[in-house]
Tab-separated table of C-alpha atoms in Angstrom:
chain	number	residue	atom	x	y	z
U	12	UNK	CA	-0.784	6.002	-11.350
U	13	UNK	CA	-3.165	3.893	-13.089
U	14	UNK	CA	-1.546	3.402	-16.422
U	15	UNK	CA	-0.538	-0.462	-15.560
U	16	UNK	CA	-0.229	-3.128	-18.383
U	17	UNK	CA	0.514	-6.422	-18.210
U	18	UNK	CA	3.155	-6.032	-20.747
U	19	UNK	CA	4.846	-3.921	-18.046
U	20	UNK	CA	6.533	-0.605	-17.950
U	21	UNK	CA	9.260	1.754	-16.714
U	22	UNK	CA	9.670	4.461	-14.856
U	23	UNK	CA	13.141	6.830	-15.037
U	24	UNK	CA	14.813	5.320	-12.433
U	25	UNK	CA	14.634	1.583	-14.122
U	26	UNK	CA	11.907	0.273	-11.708
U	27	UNK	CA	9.899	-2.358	-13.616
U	28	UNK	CA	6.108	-2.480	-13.613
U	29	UNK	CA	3.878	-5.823	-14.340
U	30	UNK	CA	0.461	-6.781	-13.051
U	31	UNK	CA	1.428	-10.425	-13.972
U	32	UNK	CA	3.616	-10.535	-11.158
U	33	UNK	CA	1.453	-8.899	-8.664
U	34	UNK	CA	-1.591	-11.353	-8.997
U	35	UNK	CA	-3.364	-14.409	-8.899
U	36	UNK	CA	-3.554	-16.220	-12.195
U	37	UNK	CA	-7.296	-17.109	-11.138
U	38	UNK	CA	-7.947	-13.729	-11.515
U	39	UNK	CA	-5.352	-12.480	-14.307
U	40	UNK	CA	-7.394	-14.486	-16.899
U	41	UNK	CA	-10.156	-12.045	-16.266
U	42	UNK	CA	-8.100	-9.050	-17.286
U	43	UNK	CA	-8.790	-8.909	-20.660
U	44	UNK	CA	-12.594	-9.547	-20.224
U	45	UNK	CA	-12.389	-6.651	-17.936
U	46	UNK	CA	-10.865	-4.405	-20.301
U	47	UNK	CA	-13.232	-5.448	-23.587
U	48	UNK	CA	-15.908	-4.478	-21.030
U	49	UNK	CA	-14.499	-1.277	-19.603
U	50	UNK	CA	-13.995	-0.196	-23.089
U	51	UNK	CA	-17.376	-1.114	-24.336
U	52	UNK	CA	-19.202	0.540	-21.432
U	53	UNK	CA	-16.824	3.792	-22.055
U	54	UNK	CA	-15.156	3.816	-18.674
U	55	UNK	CA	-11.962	4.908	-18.342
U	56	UNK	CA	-8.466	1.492	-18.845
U	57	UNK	CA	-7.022	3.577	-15.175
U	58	UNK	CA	-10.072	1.539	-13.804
U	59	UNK	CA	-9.226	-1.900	-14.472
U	60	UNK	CA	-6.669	-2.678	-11.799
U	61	UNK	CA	-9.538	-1.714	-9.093
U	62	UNK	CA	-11.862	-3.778	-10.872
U	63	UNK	CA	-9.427	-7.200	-10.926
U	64	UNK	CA	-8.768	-5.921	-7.502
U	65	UNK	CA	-12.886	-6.120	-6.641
U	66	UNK	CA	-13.007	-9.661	-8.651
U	67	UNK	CA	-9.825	-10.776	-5.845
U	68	UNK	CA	-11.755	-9.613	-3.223
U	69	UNK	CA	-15.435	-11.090	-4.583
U	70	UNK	CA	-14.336	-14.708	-5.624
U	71	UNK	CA	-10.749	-14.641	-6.234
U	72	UNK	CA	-11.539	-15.181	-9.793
U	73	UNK	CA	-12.813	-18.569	-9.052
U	74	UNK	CA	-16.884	-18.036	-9.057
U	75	UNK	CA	-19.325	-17.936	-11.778
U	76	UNK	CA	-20.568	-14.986	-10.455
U	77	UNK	CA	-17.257	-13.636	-10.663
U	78	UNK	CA	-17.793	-10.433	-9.430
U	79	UNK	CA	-20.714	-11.208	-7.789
U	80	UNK	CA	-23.001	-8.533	-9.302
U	81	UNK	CA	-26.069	-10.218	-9.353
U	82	UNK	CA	-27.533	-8.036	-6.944
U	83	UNK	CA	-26.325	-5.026	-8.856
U	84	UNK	CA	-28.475	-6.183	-11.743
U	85	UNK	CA	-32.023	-7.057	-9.092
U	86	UNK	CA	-31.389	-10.523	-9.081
U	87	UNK	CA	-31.041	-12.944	-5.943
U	88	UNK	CA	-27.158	-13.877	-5.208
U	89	UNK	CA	-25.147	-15.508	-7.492
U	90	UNK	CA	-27.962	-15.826	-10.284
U	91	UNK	CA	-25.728	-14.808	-12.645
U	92	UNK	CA	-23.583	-17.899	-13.562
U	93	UNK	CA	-21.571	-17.100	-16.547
U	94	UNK	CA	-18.177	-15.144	-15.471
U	95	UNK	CA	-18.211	-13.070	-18.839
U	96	UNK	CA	-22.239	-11.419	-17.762
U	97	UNK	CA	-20.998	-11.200	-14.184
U	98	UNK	CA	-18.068	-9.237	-15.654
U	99	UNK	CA	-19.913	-7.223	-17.544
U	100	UNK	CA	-22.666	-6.404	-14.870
U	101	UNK	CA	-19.721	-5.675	-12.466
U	102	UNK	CA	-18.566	-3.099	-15.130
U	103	UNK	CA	-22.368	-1.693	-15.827
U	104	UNK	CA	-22.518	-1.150	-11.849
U	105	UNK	CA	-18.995	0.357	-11.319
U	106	UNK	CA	-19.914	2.812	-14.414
U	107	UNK	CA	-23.112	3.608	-12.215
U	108	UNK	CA	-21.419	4.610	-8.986
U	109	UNK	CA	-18.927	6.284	-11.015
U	110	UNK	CA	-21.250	8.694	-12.816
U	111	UNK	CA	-22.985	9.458	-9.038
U	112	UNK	CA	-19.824	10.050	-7.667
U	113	UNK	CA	-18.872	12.637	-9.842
U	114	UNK	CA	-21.804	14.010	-9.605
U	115	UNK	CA	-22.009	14.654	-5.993
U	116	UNK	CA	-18.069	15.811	-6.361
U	117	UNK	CA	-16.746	12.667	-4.755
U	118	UNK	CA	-13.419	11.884	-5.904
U	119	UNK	CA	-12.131	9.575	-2.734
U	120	UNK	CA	-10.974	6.515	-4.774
U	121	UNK	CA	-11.647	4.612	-1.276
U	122	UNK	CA	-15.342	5.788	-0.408
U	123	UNK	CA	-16.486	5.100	-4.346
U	124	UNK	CA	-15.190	1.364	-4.121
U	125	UNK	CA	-17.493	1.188	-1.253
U	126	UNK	CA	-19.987	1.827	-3.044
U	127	UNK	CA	-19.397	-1.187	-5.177
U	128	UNK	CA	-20.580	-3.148	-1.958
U	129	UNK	CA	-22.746	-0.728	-0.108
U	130	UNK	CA	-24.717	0.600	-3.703
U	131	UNK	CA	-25.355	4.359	-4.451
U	132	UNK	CA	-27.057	5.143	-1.412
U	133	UNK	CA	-23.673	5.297	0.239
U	134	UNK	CA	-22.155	8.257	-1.766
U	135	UNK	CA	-25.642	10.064	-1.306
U	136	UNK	CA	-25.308	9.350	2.249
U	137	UNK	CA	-21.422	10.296	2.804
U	138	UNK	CA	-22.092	13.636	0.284
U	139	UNK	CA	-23.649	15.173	3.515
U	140	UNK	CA	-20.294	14.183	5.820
U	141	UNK	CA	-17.556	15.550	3.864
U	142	UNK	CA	-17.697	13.144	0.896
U	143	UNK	CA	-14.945	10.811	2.400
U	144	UNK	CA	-15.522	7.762	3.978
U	145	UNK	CA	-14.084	6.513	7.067
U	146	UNK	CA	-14.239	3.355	8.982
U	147	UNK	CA	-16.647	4.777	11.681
U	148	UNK	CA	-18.999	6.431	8.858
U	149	UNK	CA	-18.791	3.129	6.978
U	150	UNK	CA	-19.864	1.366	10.695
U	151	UNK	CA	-22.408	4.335	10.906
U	152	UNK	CA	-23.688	3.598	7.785
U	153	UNK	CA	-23.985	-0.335	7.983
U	154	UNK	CA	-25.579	0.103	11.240
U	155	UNK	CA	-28.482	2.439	9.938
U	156	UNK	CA	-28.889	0.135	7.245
U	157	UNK	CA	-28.870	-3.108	8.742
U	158	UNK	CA	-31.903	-5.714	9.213
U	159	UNK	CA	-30.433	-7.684	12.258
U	160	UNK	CA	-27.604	-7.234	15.060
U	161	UNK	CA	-26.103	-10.398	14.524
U	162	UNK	CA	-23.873	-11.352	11.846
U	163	UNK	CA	-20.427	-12.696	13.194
U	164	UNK	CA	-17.320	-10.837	13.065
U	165	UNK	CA	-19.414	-7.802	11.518
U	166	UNK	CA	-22.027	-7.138	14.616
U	167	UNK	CA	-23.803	-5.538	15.106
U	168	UNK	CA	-22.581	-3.528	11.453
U	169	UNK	CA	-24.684	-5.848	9.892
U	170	UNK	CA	-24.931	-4.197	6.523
U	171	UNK	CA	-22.604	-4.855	3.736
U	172	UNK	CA	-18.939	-5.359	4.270
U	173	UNK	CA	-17.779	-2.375	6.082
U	174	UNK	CA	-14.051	-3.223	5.834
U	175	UNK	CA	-14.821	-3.530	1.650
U	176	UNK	CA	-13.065	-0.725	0.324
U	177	UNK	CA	-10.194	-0.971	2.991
U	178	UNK	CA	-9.708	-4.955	1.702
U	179	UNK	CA	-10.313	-3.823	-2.264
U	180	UNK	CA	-7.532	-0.892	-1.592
U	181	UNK	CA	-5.152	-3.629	-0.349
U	182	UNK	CA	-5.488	-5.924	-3.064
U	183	UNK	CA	-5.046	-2.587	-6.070
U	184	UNK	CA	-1.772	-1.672	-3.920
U	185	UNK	CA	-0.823	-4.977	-4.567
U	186	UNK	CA	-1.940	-5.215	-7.958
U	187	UNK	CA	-0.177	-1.527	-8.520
U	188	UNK	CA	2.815	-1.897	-6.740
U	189	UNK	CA	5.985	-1.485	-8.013
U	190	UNK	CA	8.166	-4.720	-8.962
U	191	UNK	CA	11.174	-4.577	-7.306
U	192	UNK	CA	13.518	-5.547	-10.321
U	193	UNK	CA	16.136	-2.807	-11.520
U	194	UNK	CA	16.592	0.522	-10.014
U	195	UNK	CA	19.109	1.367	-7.283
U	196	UNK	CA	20.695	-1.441	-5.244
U	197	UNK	CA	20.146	0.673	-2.052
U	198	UNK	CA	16.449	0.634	-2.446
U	199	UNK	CA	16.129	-2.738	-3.775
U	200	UNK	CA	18.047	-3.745	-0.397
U	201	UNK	CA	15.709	-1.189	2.093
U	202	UNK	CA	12.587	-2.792	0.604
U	203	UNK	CA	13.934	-6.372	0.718
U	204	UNK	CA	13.688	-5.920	4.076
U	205	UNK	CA	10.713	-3.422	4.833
U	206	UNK	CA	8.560	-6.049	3.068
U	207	UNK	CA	9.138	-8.973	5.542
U	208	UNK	CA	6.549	-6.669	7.586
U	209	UNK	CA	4.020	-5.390	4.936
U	210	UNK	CA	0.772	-6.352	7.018
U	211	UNK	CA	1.908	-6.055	10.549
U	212	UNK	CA	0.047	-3.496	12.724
U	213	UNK	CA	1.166	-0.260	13.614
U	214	UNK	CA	2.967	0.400	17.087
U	215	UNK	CA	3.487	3.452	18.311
U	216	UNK	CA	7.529	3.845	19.706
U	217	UNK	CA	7.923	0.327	17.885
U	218	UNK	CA	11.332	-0.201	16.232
U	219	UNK	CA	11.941	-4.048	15.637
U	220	UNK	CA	10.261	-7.103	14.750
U	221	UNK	CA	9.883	-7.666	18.655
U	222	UNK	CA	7.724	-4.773	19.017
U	223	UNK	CA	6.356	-4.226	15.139
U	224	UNK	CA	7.143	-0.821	14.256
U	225	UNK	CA	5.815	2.896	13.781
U	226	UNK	CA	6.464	4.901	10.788
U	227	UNK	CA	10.057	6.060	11.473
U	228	UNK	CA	10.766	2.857	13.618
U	229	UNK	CA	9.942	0.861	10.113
U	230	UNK	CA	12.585	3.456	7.985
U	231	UNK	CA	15.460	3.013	11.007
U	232	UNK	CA	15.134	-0.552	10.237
U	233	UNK	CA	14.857	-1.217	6.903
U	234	UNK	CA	17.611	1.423	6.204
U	235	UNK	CA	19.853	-0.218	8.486
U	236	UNK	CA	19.663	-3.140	6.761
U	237	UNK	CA	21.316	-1.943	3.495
U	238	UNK	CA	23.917	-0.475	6.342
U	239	UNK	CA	22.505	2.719	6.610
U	240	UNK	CA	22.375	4.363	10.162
U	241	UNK	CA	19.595	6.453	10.321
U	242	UNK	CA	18.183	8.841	13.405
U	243	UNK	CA	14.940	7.408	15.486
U	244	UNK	CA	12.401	9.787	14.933
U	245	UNK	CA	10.627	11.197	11.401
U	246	UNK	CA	11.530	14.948	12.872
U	247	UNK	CA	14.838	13.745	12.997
U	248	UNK	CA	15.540	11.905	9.908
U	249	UNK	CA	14.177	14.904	7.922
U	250	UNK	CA	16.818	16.654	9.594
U	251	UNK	CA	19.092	14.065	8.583
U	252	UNK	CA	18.560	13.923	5.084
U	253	UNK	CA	19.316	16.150	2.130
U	254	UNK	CA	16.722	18.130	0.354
U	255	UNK	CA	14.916	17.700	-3.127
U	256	UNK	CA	12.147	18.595	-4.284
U	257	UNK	CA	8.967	16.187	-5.743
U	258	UNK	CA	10.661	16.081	-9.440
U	259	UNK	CA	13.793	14.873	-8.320
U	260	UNK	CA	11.772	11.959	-6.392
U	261	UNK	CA	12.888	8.405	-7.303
U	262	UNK	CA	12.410	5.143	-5.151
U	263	UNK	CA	14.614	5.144	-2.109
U	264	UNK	CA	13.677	8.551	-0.918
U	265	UNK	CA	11.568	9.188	2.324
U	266	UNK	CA	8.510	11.540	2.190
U	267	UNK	CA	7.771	13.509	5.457
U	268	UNK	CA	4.404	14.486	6.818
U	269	UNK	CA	3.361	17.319	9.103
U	270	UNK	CA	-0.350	17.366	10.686
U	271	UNK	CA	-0.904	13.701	10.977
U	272	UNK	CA	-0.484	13.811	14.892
U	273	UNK	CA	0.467	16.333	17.874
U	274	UNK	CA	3.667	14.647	19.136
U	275	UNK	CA	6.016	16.703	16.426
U	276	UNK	CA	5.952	19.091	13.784
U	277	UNK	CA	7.030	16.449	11.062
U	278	UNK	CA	5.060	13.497	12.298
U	279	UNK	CA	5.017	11.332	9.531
U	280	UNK	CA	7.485	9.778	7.137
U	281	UNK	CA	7.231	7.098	4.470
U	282	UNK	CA	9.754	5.284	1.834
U	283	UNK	CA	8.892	6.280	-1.866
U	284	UNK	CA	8.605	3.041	-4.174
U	285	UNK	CA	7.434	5.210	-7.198
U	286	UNK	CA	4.849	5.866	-9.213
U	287	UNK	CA	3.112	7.958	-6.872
U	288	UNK	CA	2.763	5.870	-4.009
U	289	UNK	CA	5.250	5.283	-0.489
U	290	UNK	CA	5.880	2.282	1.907
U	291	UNK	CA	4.769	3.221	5.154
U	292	UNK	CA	3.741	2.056	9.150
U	293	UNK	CA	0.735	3.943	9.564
U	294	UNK	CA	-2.267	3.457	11.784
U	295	UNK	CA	-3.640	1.006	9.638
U	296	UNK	CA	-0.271	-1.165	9.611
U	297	UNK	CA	2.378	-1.861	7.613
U	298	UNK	CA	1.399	-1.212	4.185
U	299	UNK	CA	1.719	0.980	0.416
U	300	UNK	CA	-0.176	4.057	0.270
U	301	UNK	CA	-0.981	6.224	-2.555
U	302	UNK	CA	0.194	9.662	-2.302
U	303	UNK	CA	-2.080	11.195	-4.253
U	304	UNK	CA	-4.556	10.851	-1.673
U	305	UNK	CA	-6.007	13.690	-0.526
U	306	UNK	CA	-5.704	12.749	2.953
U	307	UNK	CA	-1.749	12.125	2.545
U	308	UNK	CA	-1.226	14.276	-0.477
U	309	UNK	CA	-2.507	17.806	1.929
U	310	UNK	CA	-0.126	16.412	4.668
U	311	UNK	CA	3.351	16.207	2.798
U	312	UNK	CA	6.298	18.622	3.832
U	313	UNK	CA	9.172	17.684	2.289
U	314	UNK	CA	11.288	15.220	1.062
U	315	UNK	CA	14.522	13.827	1.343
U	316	UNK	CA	17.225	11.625	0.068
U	317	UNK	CA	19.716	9.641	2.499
U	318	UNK	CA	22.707	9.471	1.364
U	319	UNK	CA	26.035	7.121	1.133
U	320	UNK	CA	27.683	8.616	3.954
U	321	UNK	CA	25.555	7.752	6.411
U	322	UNK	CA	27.111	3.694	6.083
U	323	UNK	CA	27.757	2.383	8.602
């Protein structure tokens, strides 16, 4: 799922693919800096989007120290002043936690961009607590590590950024998502309208923009839209929908979860957008996940296509 160029790409179903029109200018310059470094320092091209995804979240492509890795290298802050060295330190240090992830096993895409912020310590430290890492160990961590109790919004987690990875993740689903251009009119008319929400929070038995929305409340909507009726409830539009299995996937389709809570026995559904990631209200909001996730990817059921019929 990392195999983006800016040149673009396509998929079977005719969904386009472009970087270029998924970010900032300020920091597309940087792209091919990134990737004469990535190659030189013999890290894998699936990397670059998460590294002009840590140069959004660093300086939005707009500081010297452009990936403000300075203190990767044992200099003060922002020492560094050419964008190229900063670059290229950025690169050195990702390579670094890289090689300690794998070899403490971690493979958590999340808890290793962390690391970019936190430093190595952090994998050592989250190898003892099932090698992913959450928002409380990421507090826990911070906490442990931190000189002072006061530091703003971050108190008393006054260590690093402990929302990092969870900011760096949004900006690579941005910079990997799909482009809605081509493909089938149904989806491009279900996403036209799911996206007006990307960002809102998550609420539970929430089914319009009055109330934001939960993960099945989001699909009712956004379906309706392209005049689709579906049921209320992700038990229910499983139900509703016709089988097929993961090869027959293509953007439009809903994924369905079991395990992700106690209310029912499929308790999760999502909207597939390709390219191994789905559209989803989940506790963290409104938002793209990746599928292959170990956390989502141990959690999917089924799936299932909606079809013309159910026009209203």
């Amino acid at each position: 799922m990392f195999l983006i160029f800016f040149g673009g790409l396509n998929d079977d179903s005719g969904t386009t693919y472009s970087l270029q029109d998924n970010i900032a200018p300020e920091v597309a310059r940087w792209d091919s800096v990134v990737r004469e470094y990535v190659k030189m320092e013999g890290v894998d091209e699936k990397y670059v989007p998460v590294l002009l995804a840590v140069i959004t979240q660093e300086s939005g492509g707009t500081a010297a120290d452009v990936m403000q890795s300075s203190e990767s290298a044992g200099l003060p802050p922002g020492a560094i002043t050419d964008p190229a060295a900063s670059i290229h330190q950025g690169v050195i240090h990702w390579k670094r936690m890289l090689n300690v992830a794998a070899a403490l096993g971690i493979t958590d895409l999340p808890t290793i961009v962390q690391s970019y912020n936190y430093g190595p310590g952090w994998l050592y430290y989250i190898n003892t607590y099932g090698k992913v890492g959450t928002e409380a160990l990421r507090k826990q961590f911070a906490r442990e590590h931190a000189k002072t109790a006061s530091c703003g919004w971050r108190s008393p987690y006054c260590y690093g950024d402990y929302t990092y990875s969870q900011k760096v993740m949004n900006y690579w689903s941005r910079l990997a998502e799909p482009k809605l251009t081509g493909g089938d009119a149904l989806f491009q008319q279900v996403m036209t309208e799911a996206l007006k929400f990307e960002g809102w929070p998550y609420q539970w038995g929430g089914e319009t923009p009055n109330t934001s929305f939960d993960c099945s409340g989001l699909t009712k909507w956004a379906f309706a839209a392209a005049g689709i009726r579906l049921p209320r409830t992700a038990q229910e539009q499983y139900q509703y929908t016709k089988r097929i299995s993961e090869q027959e996937l293509r953007p439009g389709d809903l994924v369905f979860f079991t395990g992700t809570s106690d209310h029912a026995f499929i308790s999760h559904v999502g909207i597939y957008v390709g390219d191994g990631k789905m559209y989803n209200s989940n506790s963290s909001g409104v938002q793209y996940s990746d599928l292959t996730a170990p956390a989502w990817r141990s959690k999917i059921y089924g799936y299932g296509r909606v079809l013309a019929e159910g026009k209203q």
